[in-house]
C-alpha angles and dihedrals in degrees: 000000000000120000128192123180120195108194132204099000122160102234105226087329093292110094137001119243146139120255120211117201120194120186093341097311130102102251103173141004121196148090125304097004119187111268095193111141093354133123103239125216116189108221098173108151093010129115116230116215132174109262110284122250122207116205094191124043131145110212094172095214122152105040108012105049088148088072101037142335130207088255097048092043091049090053091049089050093051091050087053092053098260125142096177135030135181111226114217121236101234095102128120106283096029117240094248100124136057089246092055092047092050091050092057091044091051092050088054092049091051092049090050095189100108133357107269115204116186120226112219121223118250093222135030111272090354085277094135094229114087127030116251124232091290097156095044091049090050091053095043127100087266091061092211113205103162122065127188142157087207113180085040132052122237089238100174108088093204092054091047091051092051091048091052091049092049098051093046090075093067102025096260127151135220114225109203130207094212109214126130101215094203091058095038097046127210100270102043116122107174146015114306111240146099092305096051089051092050092048093046092237121142109242139186125222126245090242088072086072097038097057093054092048089051092049094047097050088053090050089049090053091048094050098034088230135127126266125184120200110219122215099351108206109168139069088229093060089049090056092051094048091047091052092046092053090050087057093052094249114157098245130139129181141198135203128201124233090239093056088051093055115018125070136198090258088083089072091073090092094051089234107164090208085082095051106111140150117263088033127238108273137211122280093261091061091047091053091050091051092051092050092047092051091049095050096043099251087118109049106197148017113234124179104217083208102198113179119193133186115245093251090060095051104036097083138097108296095256092052100042123103120263118247148062139214119267117154099086096046106036097102091047093053095045091048092053098042101037110018103036089045091055094241092118141011128224091264087059090050089054089052098050097037102037124007099039097042089050090050093048091052095042095238107167098192099044137069096022093135133232098310135127111269095027122119108267097248100150141165126198116205128190104219093190101052126131106212129165113201117235116186089212089067094057116128088206116093088238130068105205092123113158092197098060108143095012120125121221133190099222136056139180109247102176141009127193126195109200089333096313116116113237093168129027127175088002093300133105113261 
């Protein structure tokens, strides 16, 4: 019998208590618990959260193991406080069959650092034309419940409708990368606005996102199925999601840490580290996203962790790959933007980064909260840290970290997967 005692933790920032874990399950919560035979972790001054769940991670394996692998990405996730991640389907080959989904799931099982749940593609080869093996993936060992062509939008309304109808039968959800390609254009690389014009960079307008969100919530209402809006980045999309929820439409939405903090002004230096899809937006969009996360219009924070090898990023801005790292810094960004500002408390962080993402993805063993009988998936955060990000310290194989040189006031100190420490004192075990 294994025993772990976490002492003096602030449970979601609300009350201080000890947490006793026996054989991977939370057995008791209270003051002065018996430490006999237990490994003791002193959590004085630390906030205990349920293990974080990321709805949107790119692990790159198979196909781009030079940028990330399931193992390296899992380690980066654990350092960031995560105990479960959903691996996006835009690998090579694409996760569009049961066999491909089971391969990613098996790689996650072998790594054993976090629970890795593959996301299945909506269409074969991400081509947007023919549905992938949705039913077979759902019935596979991987038990796929989230489907997305992320990186590309399911632009054909008929295909999107059929996908929504298909997943309804087993409670699945379609996660949409909302980007009207006709409005966005094929060469655009940033937000369309005064700055893009001054820099001579082709941009795409926020409405290219808004119109797809509007279409998809209407399709969700028509089908009675669930749609999830990935990486919301505009005030217009927030308005659509808020309206849809008021109508009882089954829509959920996520926002990335970088869209909560970074603005399009960072493009002035032409640094391709800040090239991301959807693009960084103006301050007014960022403020709308923060408010929507605080009031529940946006349900979850998801990293859209997108590692890239140096040779894919070190180009002129227009030619560089889209994407930035996010797993190792998500808690730090959310703490600064939402907690330190007073917009949210730590219990809210637990909701948007653990319990709600787990519920959206249908993960039975994750996001159950800090309660007796729940799996001991736990994260300990120092809310008074003083940490300056250095890209050289990244656990990820890639170094496209947009927060290099920034100082944050929070840091993950420990992560436990079913009672087993994966991170202690901020370092991998």
